[in-house]
């Protein structure tokens, strides 16, 4: 390693840490300045030098504000010292459950000549970092590593947080190479000045969060506002220095880590990007549909391996990655990788979707073998049921075919006839002003694995028609831009949007009560006063055309399953899929869009005929 580079980065970090501490010292000096002036005036009176009516008035005029300033400073300091700094939601990994992983980390710390992390935790994300959890509010500090006794004044090393997808996709050597720069950061973190500066900044940040918490009475709210103002003022004063301090720490750690597996790290960085792409696609295309149906996949990390293996099979650029699978995976460093994967999968569902912290009747795990039946098929039938409820609300008559056992049942032909341009106009509903009744089922994702958006969904048709998902979008200049589609498709999309908004509002109210009931004393509340909301939602905003296309696609899939022997399946890269004669139906989307945008059912009917799908037969709904 380059000792000059390490020393330069550490020196820059220490100088910036001292600058942060000088901000703290100046704030303390401002707080004690009136008290110092009051002490001088009182001392002068006791010695007989500063006497007289004017000096007496000065002593009262300075002494009372000095006491108030000291009390305010003490209050702010108490809040900063006692406020609980935010910590990342993680899955703790005790040493007895992963002795090989701890051994590898300590060996790496010895090679880097830095203190070993105090503990290891996993996060459902493709990132790794060090996190200081030495604050008293976070519980007792972790036990020191064997052979590394910590004295009463020795700073407790930070916790090493590792992305759980790394453990399943990376090999042991790759994981060691990726973690080397992270673990090297424990060296600068042990410096007293840097540790003190970090504690000060984290305390200010926690004080701002405490002051911003809602639900307080007006007098307390005013005091908290004053504390928050002071904390924000100090944060602005030390923000630049804290940023440069962290950059110096990172530079010193990266320079120190160059001596360990540098060549392998270059190769491992390619796996980091690949794991991130696979993890993001798995969450948005595979996990999100299951979460919306009240199921959470219990082996998400194992699913990353399957998804990336499938990517290696499809993409010629990734052909060389499959040869890595013969090496020892990093998850072998865990004693029970299945249990750890399940805990990380539940945390991922909690982070990116919200919901209870523990499994329950409406929040049950699902394995990959049962995914097509419990998630894919049920999602399609929930969407199809919602589509027919919207048609009922619009007064669309059932499609009647004499040869079917239930001519008035839910059929695909009813959807095709309604969306076809030039068809019979729908009858007026019996009660046109009667609001829709929210359904008791939770909204499902679209058939290709995307998710519905609960962000900004309108609660009425009037709001829907005014813009956004009801058929109008925004162009680059911020003006309303009509989406392609017929009048019937726009109206049906507006009905679906309103129906889905009501269902999501009902599910949100029920979820908030359930989440609050299941919130334990050590659980993390994602938002103040609302423990059921996820901090990182994966629900993208979707237009009315996309919403209608997903529901029509779901109806087509239901008809294919019920009348043509098709089966629901799971595609690791694209999520829910339909298998016809053992082959994935990948050419359905353009035909559905032609029906919605142009009112032309010809391509879709030809496709249905080619696979023997009968649209006039009723389908089974949820």
XYZ file of C-alpha atoms in Angstrom:
622
model
C 0.000 0.000 0.000
C 1.053 3.627 -0.393
C 1.759 4.931 3.091
C 1.880 8.479 1.769
C -1.606 8.196 0.265
C -3.070 6.664 3.423
C -1.481 9.298 5.623
C -2.653 12.133 3.363
C -6.262 10.922 3.399
C -6.244 10.358 7.152
C -4.661 13.751 7.784
C -7.279 15.480 5.643
C -10.041 13.653 7.514
C -8.565 14.641 10.895
C -8.250 18.286 9.892
C -11.878 18.352 8.796
C -12.909 16.604 12.022
C -11.178 19.348 13.996
C -13.101 21.912 11.955
C -16.359 20.187 12.934
C -15.325 20.213 16.562
C -14.464 23.923 16.306
C -18.082 24.570 15.310
C -19.136 22.815 18.490
C -16.641 24.830 20.517
C -17.855 28.127 19.043
C -21.449 27.223 19.874
C -20.417 26.464 23.436
C -18.506 29.732 23.650
C -21.539 31.692 22.484
C -23.647 29.954 25.114
C -21.287 30.728 28.020
C -20.377 34.281 26.913
C -23.298 35.978 28.723
C -22.567 33.897 31.797
C -18.922 35.018 31.703
C -19.982 38.648 31.525
C -22.350 38.109 34.452
C -19.564 36.514 36.485
C -17.319 39.524 35.857
C -20.028 41.931 36.970
C -20.780 39.930 40.109
C -17.087 39.634 40.965
C -16.655 43.375 40.564
C -19.498 44.009 42.975
C -18.047 41.655 45.580
C -14.646 43.356 45.423
C -16.091 46.859 45.597
C -14.896 47.988 42.154
C -18.113 47.872 40.108
C -20.642 49.516 42.391
C -23.419 51.935 41.868
C -26.967 51.985 40.462
C -25.728 51.642 36.879
C -23.666 48.563 37.610
C -26.521 47.022 39.571
C -28.821 47.469 36.573
C -26.137 45.990 34.312
C -25.833 42.961 36.574
C -29.572 42.339 36.379
C -29.662 43.018 32.664
C -26.840 40.569 31.952
C -27.438 37.978 34.660
C -31.051 37.106 33.782
C -30.355 36.575 30.035
C -27.220 34.626 30.970
C -29.258 32.210 33.061
C -31.828 31.828 30.281
C -29.123 31.226 27.670
C -27.441 28.635 29.904
C -30.747 26.839 30.453
C -31.460 26.857 26.710
C -27.955 25.624 25.911
C -28.267 22.880 28.505
C -31.588 21.823 27.023
C -30.217 21.733 23.482
C -27.140 19.848 24.640
C -29.273 17.335 26.506
C -31.427 16.706 23.434
C -28.367 16.314 21.209
C -26.717 13.934 23.657
C -29.803 11.836 24.412
C -31.428 11.752 20.959
C -31.273 8.346 19.345
C -29.362 8.452 16.057
C -31.017 6.718 13.153
C -29.797 3.244 12.289
C -30.412 1.215 9.178
C -32.911 -1.663 9.460
C -30.785 -4.803 9.229
C -30.758 -8.486 10.059
C -28.213 -9.132 12.821
C -25.817 -12.009 12.256
C -24.497 -13.348 15.586
C -21.048 -14.855 15.594
C -22.318 -18.317 16.505
C -24.475 -18.333 13.343
C -21.614 -17.340 11.014
C -18.207 -18.188 12.555
C -16.519 -18.534 9.157
C -17.745 -15.098 8.080
C -16.465 -13.493 11.268
C -13.169 -15.313 10.844
C -12.797 -14.006 7.305
C -13.585 -10.437 8.374
C -11.093 -10.515 11.237
C -8.415 -12.003 9.040
C -9.025 -9.233 6.544
C -8.811 -6.602 9.309
C -5.487 -8.090 10.450
C -4.089 -7.905 6.919
C -5.216 -4.284 6.673
C -3.875 -3.503 10.172
C -7.156 -1.944 11.308
C -9.591 -2.810 14.119
C -12.106 -5.520 13.262
C -15.790 -4.531 13.142
C -17.665 -5.164 16.368
C -20.493 -7.096 14.675
C -21.946 -8.044 11.296
C -25.435 -7.395 9.976
C -27.156 -7.921 6.632
C -29.274 -5.519 4.627
C -31.566 -6.368 1.672
C -29.665 -4.094 -0.673
C -26.623 -4.236 -2.945
C -24.344 -2.127 -0.774
C -22.025 -2.460 2.209
C -20.954 0.084 4.795
C -19.834 0.663 8.386
C -22.393 1.905 10.891
C -21.665 3.246 14.347
C -24.086 1.850 16.904
C -22.203 2.754 20.047
C -24.912 5.143 21.268
C -26.437 4.112 24.594
C -29.930 4.223 23.101
C -29.006 1.350 20.796
C -28.362 -1.012 23.668
C -25.169 -2.381 25.181
C -22.105 -2.356 22.922
C -21.143 -5.636 21.237
C -18.640 -7.847 22.954
C -15.060 -7.295 21.801
C -13.489 -9.832 19.498
C -11.421 -12.606 21.082
C -7.931 -11.387 21.827
C -8.991 -7.751 21.362
C -10.049 -6.474 24.793
C -11.614 -3.041 24.759
C -10.751 -0.709 27.598
C -13.251 1.715 29.113
C -12.044 4.561 26.872
C -11.442 2.550 23.713
C -13.997 3.458 20.983
C -16.244 0.583 20.020
C -15.641 -0.345 16.352
C -18.575 0.125 14.018
C -20.853 -2.629 12.749
C -20.178 -4.062 9.283
C -23.378 -4.056 7.204
C -23.236 -6.349 4.153
C -25.744 -6.511 1.322
C -27.436 -9.893 1.484
C -27.474 -10.387 -2.346
C -23.663 -10.271 -2.253
C -23.511 -13.321 0.001
C -25.556 -15.452 -2.378
C -24.222 -14.291 -5.737
C -20.557 -13.630 -4.972
C -17.904 -16.197 -4.306
C -15.876 -16.082 -1.090
C -12.846 -14.469 -2.717
C -14.975 -11.848 -4.457
C -16.752 -10.940 -1.238
C -13.444 -10.535 0.568
C -12.166 -8.245 -2.189
C -15.324 -6.116 -2.117
C -15.333 -5.806 1.681
C -11.662 -4.817 1.941
C -12.188 -1.045 1.359
C -15.176 -1.080 3.707
C -13.350 -2.788 6.566
C -10.345 -0.527 6.043
C -12.561 2.356 7.151
C -12.477 1.138 10.748
C -8.927 2.520 11.013
C -9.795 6.207 10.610
C -13.020 5.654 12.564
C -10.974 4.774 15.642
C -9.271 8.175 15.730
C -10.695 10.167 18.692
C -11.198 13.406 16.757
C -13.013 11.715 13.868
C -15.137 9.660 16.257
C -16.072 12.777 18.260
C -16.943 14.734 15.117
C -19.159 11.903 13.878
C -20.943 11.659 17.218
C -21.600 15.394 17.147
C -23.027 15.356 13.625
C -25.177 12.287 14.319
C -26.454 13.904 17.512
C -27.470 17.043 15.640
C -29.225 14.996 12.990
C -31.078 13.006 15.654
C -32.046 16.225 17.442
C -33.589 17.576 14.244
C -35.610 14.373 13.920
C -36.778 14.599 17.533
C -37.785 18.233 17.117
C -39.738 17.418 13.936
C -41.792 14.606 15.475
C -45.530 15.421 15.361
C -48.187 14.932 18.013
C -46.917 17.336 20.689
C -48.820 20.025 22.552
C -48.315 23.683 21.546
C -45.904 24.692 24.378
C -43.717 21.629 23.854
C -43.961 22.098 20.096
C -42.543 25.614 20.451
C -39.591 24.409 22.520
C -38.904 21.626 20.040
C -39.010 24.116 17.176
C -36.355 26.206 18.915
C -34.170 23.128 19.480
C -34.600 22.122 15.863
C -33.632 25.609 14.671
C -30.419 25.535 16.675
C -29.568 22.011 15.516
C -30.146 22.930 11.855
C -28.011 26.038 12.264
C -25.129 23.967 13.626
C -25.586 21.356 10.904
C -25.310 24.024 8.227
C -22.154 25.280 9.854
C -20.397 21.913 9.828
C -21.969 20.298 6.751
C -19.108 20.998 4.361
C -16.459 19.961 6.879
C -18.313 16.713 7.672
C -18.618 15.897 3.972
C -14.927 16.466 3.344
C -14.090 14.451 6.468
C -15.990 11.433 5.152
C -14.323 11.790 1.767
C -10.941 11.785 3.455
C -11.851 8.662 5.422
C -13.000 6.931 2.227
C -9.835 7.936 0.381
C -7.621 6.637 3.180
C -9.571 3.365 3.353
C -9.432 2.834 -0.404
C -5.693 3.493 -0.459
C -5.088 1.087 2.392
C -7.214 -1.648 0.791
C -5.145 -1.683 -2.410
C -2.720 -4.100 -0.785
C -5.405 -6.804 -0.419
C -6.834 -8.653 -3.448
C -6.594 -5.604 -5.676
C -6.710 -7.578 -8.925
C -9.647 -9.683 -7.778
C -11.502 -6.551 -6.683
C -11.602 -5.259 -10.245
C -13.339 -8.466 -11.335
C -15.605 -8.448 -8.273
C -16.842 -4.943 -9.086
C -18.399 -6.357 -12.244
C -20.342 -8.778 -10.078
C -21.511 -5.889 -7.899
C -23.131 -4.197 -10.877
C -24.621 -7.464 -12.082
C -26.009 -8.273 -8.641
C -27.546 -4.811 -8.393
C -29.298 -5.208 -11.754
C -30.603 -8.661 -10.854
C -31.759 -7.559 -7.405
C -33.598 -4.524 -8.738
C -35.349 -6.585 -11.394
C -36.241 -9.313 -8.901
C -37.836 -6.807 -6.525
C -39.828 -4.885 -9.122
C -40.871 -7.754 -11.400
C -41.127 -10.746 -9.061
C -41.365 -9.704 -5.413
C -43.672 -6.706 -5.780
C -46.569 -8.698 -7.309
C -46.366 -11.162 -4.436
C -46.247 -8.421 -1.808
C -49.362 -6.846 -3.233
C -51.182 -10.166 -2.909
C -50.270 -10.481 0.773
C -47.445 -12.953 0.146
C -43.726 -12.392 0.580
C -41.176 -14.642 -1.152
C -39.077 -16.235 1.567
C -35.984 -16.879 -0.580
C -35.273 -13.602 -2.334
C -31.492 -13.960 -2.176
C -31.655 -17.425 -3.695
C -33.903 -15.912 -6.355
C -31.142 -13.464 -7.272
C -28.895 -16.392 -8.160
C -31.644 -17.911 -10.314
C -32.337 -14.580 -12.023
C -28.693 -13.879 -12.785
C -28.162 -17.441 -13.960
C -31.086 -16.962 -16.345
C -29.533 -13.697 -17.502
C -26.270 -15.522 -18.145
C -28.152 -18.023 -20.275
C -29.919 -15.373 -22.355
C -27.176 -12.763 -22.681
C -24.052 -13.732 -24.558
C -22.142 -11.011 -22.721
C -22.715 -12.890 -19.454
C -21.675 -16.348 -20.655
C -18.513 -16.357 -18.546
C -20.400 -15.759 -15.314
C -21.895 -19.243 -15.170
C -18.435 -20.781 -14.698
C -18.250 -19.006 -11.337
C -21.099 -21.097 -9.942
C -18.736 -24.022 -9.418
C -16.762 -22.037 -6.822
C -17.742 -21.783 -3.172
C -20.491 -19.175 -2.674
C -20.153 -16.682 0.142
C -23.439 -17.863 1.695
C -21.581 -21.032 2.738
C -19.973 -18.858 5.408
C -23.345 -18.916 7.210
C -24.417 -21.841 9.373
C -28.090 -21.578 8.340
C -28.313 -19.632 5.075
C -31.993 -20.505 4.627
C -33.029 -18.879 7.899
C -30.935 -15.793 7.164
C -32.409 -15.539 3.670
C -35.921 -15.713 5.084
C -35.203 -12.954 7.614
C -33.649 -10.741 4.928
C -36.599 -11.402 2.602
C -39.091 -10.353 5.268
C -37.084 -7.198 5.934
C -37.024 -6.423 2.212
C -40.810 -6.696 2.094
C -41.040 -4.437 5.112
C -38.694 -1.847 3.622
C -39.978 -1.709 0.062
C -43.660 -2.453 0.546
C -44.612 -2.071 4.204
C -46.713 -4.398 6.293
C -46.420 -6.385 9.497
C -43.040 -7.224 10.984
C -44.011 -10.872 11.485
C -45.912 -13.382 9.322
C -49.657 -13.607 9.845
C -52.767 -14.855 8.047
C -52.802 -11.973 5.535
C -49.021 -11.770 5.280
C -47.686 -15.270 4.654
C -44.439 -16.483 3.092
C -44.466 -18.196 -0.291
C -41.773 -20.368 -1.832
C -40.807 -20.263 -5.469
C -42.529 -23.554 -6.316
C -45.920 -22.229 -5.166
C -45.417 -18.756 -6.657
C -47.235 -19.379 -9.989
C -50.354 -20.740 -8.306
C -50.530 -18.495 -5.245
C -49.370 -15.247 -6.832
C -49.525 -15.279 -10.625
C -52.887 -17.012 -11.103
C -54.526 -15.196 -8.199
C -53.229 -11.837 -9.448
C -54.745 -12.362 -12.876
C -58.120 -13.333 -11.453
C -58.207 -10.387 -9.053
C -57.461 -8.030 -11.947
C -60.096 -9.704 -14.127
C -62.677 -9.350 -11.370
C -61.857 -5.664 -11.008
C -62.175 -5.192 -14.760
C -65.675 -6.697 -14.799
C -66.723 -4.610 -11.803
C -65.669 -1.529 -13.739
C -67.694 -2.694 -16.732
C -70.696 -3.219 -14.449
C -70.302 0.321 -13.114
C -70.286 1.650 -16.683
C -73.471 -0.249 -17.471
C -71.908 -2.582 -20.041
C -74.213 -5.510 -20.765
C -72.817 -9.049 -20.432
C -71.863 -10.677 -23.693
C -74.485 -13.330 -24.457
C -73.495 -16.392 -26.436
C -76.214 -19.087 -26.502
C -73.735 -21.975 -26.661
C -72.114 -21.222 -23.312
C -73.327 -22.724 -20.005
C -73.465 -19.275 -18.367
C -74.206 -16.674 -21.058
C -74.179 -13.825 -18.566
C -70.908 -14.764 -16.848
C -67.614 -12.879 -16.939
C -66.153 -13.475 -20.373
C -63.324 -12.064 -22.430
C -65.802 -11.482 -25.251
C -67.542 -8.857 -23.132
C -64.294 -6.906 -22.853
C -63.500 -7.252 -26.540
C -66.988 -6.154 -27.617
C -66.909 -3.107 -25.362
C -63.458 -1.880 -26.449
C -64.111 -2.491 -30.132
C -64.749 0.750 -32.024
C -68.218 0.863 -33.557
C -69.800 -1.596 -31.127
C -73.096 -1.156 -29.324
C -72.870 1.744 -26.868
C -73.124 0.728 -23.235
C -76.361 1.179 -21.356
C -76.559 3.755 -18.609
C -76.087 2.327 -15.123
C -79.123 2.055 -12.921
C -77.671 4.549 -10.478
C -75.170 6.708 -12.354
C -74.331 8.798 -9.297
C -73.936 5.906 -6.901
C -70.292 5.566 -5.811
C -68.408 2.372 -6.383
C -68.124 -0.008 -3.480
C -64.541 -0.863 -2.602
C -63.743 -4.527 -3.010
C -62.383 -6.535 -0.081
C -59.424 -7.813 -2.112
C -56.070 -6.099 -2.261
C -55.003 -4.672 -5.622
C -52.798 -6.924 -7.674
C -49.918 -6.164 -10.006
C -50.029 -6.239 -13.725
C -49.540 -9.473 -15.605
C -45.994 -8.729 -16.696
C -44.868 -8.169 -13.124
C -45.178 -4.409 -12.710
C -47.011 -2.813 -9.840
C -49.885 -0.423 -9.404
C -49.210 2.995 -8.050
C -50.850 4.282 -4.918
C -49.017 7.584 -5.249
C -51.410 10.350 -6.160
C -54.218 8.082 -7.341
C -57.422 10.120 -7.655
C -60.370 9.246 -5.477
C -63.074 10.137 -7.986
C -63.757 10.081 -11.682
C -63.789 13.874 -11.874
C -60.262 14.035 -10.583
C -59.285 11.215 -12.900
C -60.617 12.925 -15.977
C -58.845 16.156 -15.108
C -55.454 14.656 -15.872
C -52.887 12.058 -14.992
C -53.956 8.448 -14.980
C -57.418 9.047 -16.352
C -56.215 9.425 -19.908
C -54.144 12.595 -19.927
C -50.443 12.910 -19.259
C -48.021 15.802 -19.065
C -45.725 16.657 -21.919
C -42.241 18.138 -21.674
C -43.659 21.682 -21.351
C -45.943 20.704 -18.455
C -49.126 20.899 -20.532
C -51.854 18.262 -20.562
C -51.323 15.687 -23.270
C -54.016 13.174 -24.209
C -53.038 9.524 -24.123
C -53.722 7.404 -27.195
C -56.955 5.475 -26.928
C -60.626 5.482 -27.735
C -63.282 7.185 -25.648
C -64.365 3.832 -24.252
C -60.868 2.803 -23.240
C -60.285 6.177 -21.542
C -63.569 5.891 -19.635
C -62.842 2.318 -18.600
C -59.320 3.289 -17.508
C -60.801 6.071 -15.377
C -63.187 3.596 -13.730
C -60.362 1.183 -13.011
C -58.251 3.959 -11.546
C -61.037 5.089 -9.216
C -61.779 1.501 -8.200
C -58.127 0.798 -7.496
C -57.729 4.037 -5.536
C -60.582 3.071 -3.240
C -59.204 -0.418 -2.736
C -55.752 0.918 -1.919
C -57.160 3.487 0.498
C -59.086 0.758 2.292
C -56.045 -1.535 2.356
C -53.893 1.312 3.662
C -56.271 2.003 6.539
C -56.399 -1.687 7.423
C -52.615 -2.023 7.060
C -51.949 0.909 9.374
C -54.011 -0.678 12.120
C -52.386 -4.079 11.675
C -48.896 -2.631 11.508
C -49.484 -0.602 14.641
C -50.769 -3.644 16.485
C -47.778 -5.732 15.457
C -45.214 -2.990 16.063
C -42.893 -4.238 18.772
C -40.853 -2.113 21.163
C -37.693 -2.704 19.136
C -39.319 -2.308 15.725
C -38.457 0.510 13.385
C -41.220 2.991 12.603
C -40.818 4.008 8.979
C -42.688 7.279 9.305
C -43.678 9.257 12.413
C -47.154 8.244 13.402
C -47.503 5.792 10.521
C -45.605 2.537 11.143
C -47.084 0.796 8.115
C -45.579 2.965 5.394
C -42.395 1.732 3.712
C -39.456 4.162 3.486
C -38.503 3.016 -0.031
C -41.685 2.186 -1.975
C -41.252 0.432 -5.324
C -44.619 1.491 -6.734
C -44.077 3.476 -9.941
C -46.618 5.955 -11.208
C -48.693 4.343 -13.940
C -51.025 5.840 -16.508
C -54.578 4.817 -17.168
C -53.617 3.181 -20.450
C -51.051 0.979 -18.704
C -53.560 0.107 -16.014
C -56.195 -0.899 -18.556
C -53.664 -2.876 -20.615
C -52.631 -4.849 -17.550
C -56.228 -5.702 -16.676
C -57.093 -6.757 -20.217
C -53.928 -8.863 -20.329
C -54.942 -10.498 -17.041
C -58.358 -11.283 -18.508
C -56.739 -12.859 -21.571
C -54.487 -14.966 -19.346
C -57.472 -16.168 -17.305
C -59.274 -17.198 -20.484
C -56.160 -18.989 -21.719
C -55.803 -20.918 -18.463
C -59.497 -21.872 -18.243
C -60.199 -22.679 -21.905
C -56.883 -23.602 -23.578
C -54.889 -25.428 -20.918
C -52.330 -22.664 -20.449
C -50.494 -22.472 -17.143
C -49.194 -19.535 -15.084
C -45.445 -19.467 -14.642
C -42.628 -17.430 -13.146
C -40.005 -15.796 -15.316
C -37.014 -14.814 -13.211
C -36.352 -11.654 -15.221
C -39.861 -10.563 -16.228
C -41.992 -11.880 -13.382
C -45.417 -13.487 -13.959
C -45.755 -15.069 -17.398
C -48.132 -17.277 -19.382
C -47.060 -20.621 -20.839
C -48.877 -21.865 -23.942
C -47.838 -25.316 -25.129
C -44.751 -25.032 -22.952
C -43.641 -21.746 -24.543
C -43.828 -18.300 -23.028
C -46.405 -16.002 -24.634
C -44.223 -12.989 -25.349
C -46.198 -11.396 -28.219
C -49.422 -10.579 -26.366
C -48.717 -6.990 -25.249
C -48.738 -5.285 -28.700
C -52.054 -6.915 -29.596
C -53.654 -5.707 -26.356
C -52.381 -2.180 -26.990
C -53.871 -2.250 -30.490
C -57.245 -3.052 -28.979
C -56.990 -0.304 -26.370
C -55.496 2.473 -28.485
C -57.200 1.825 -31.852
C -60.286 -0.172 -30.882
C -59.202 -2.928 -33.291
C -59.672 -6.451 -31.873
C -58.468 -8.208 -35.019
C -54.852 -9.002 -34.017
C -55.925 -10.156 -30.562
C -58.749 -12.335 -31.902
C -56.374 -13.927 -34.408
C -53.959 -14.653 -31.575
C -56.724 -16.201 -29.469
C -57.845 -18.368 -32.376
C -54.304 -19.537 -33.093
C -53.954 -20.913 -29.559
C -57.504 -22.234 -29.239
C -58.594 -19.730 -26.591
C -62.365 -19.242 -26.478
C -63.304 -15.707 -25.392
C -67.040 -16.492 -25.134
C -66.565 -18.923 -22.228
C -66.837 -17.554 -18.678
C -63.707 -17.540 -16.556
C -63.233 -18.155 -12.873
C -62.679 -14.992 -10.844
C -61.544 -14.309 -7.298
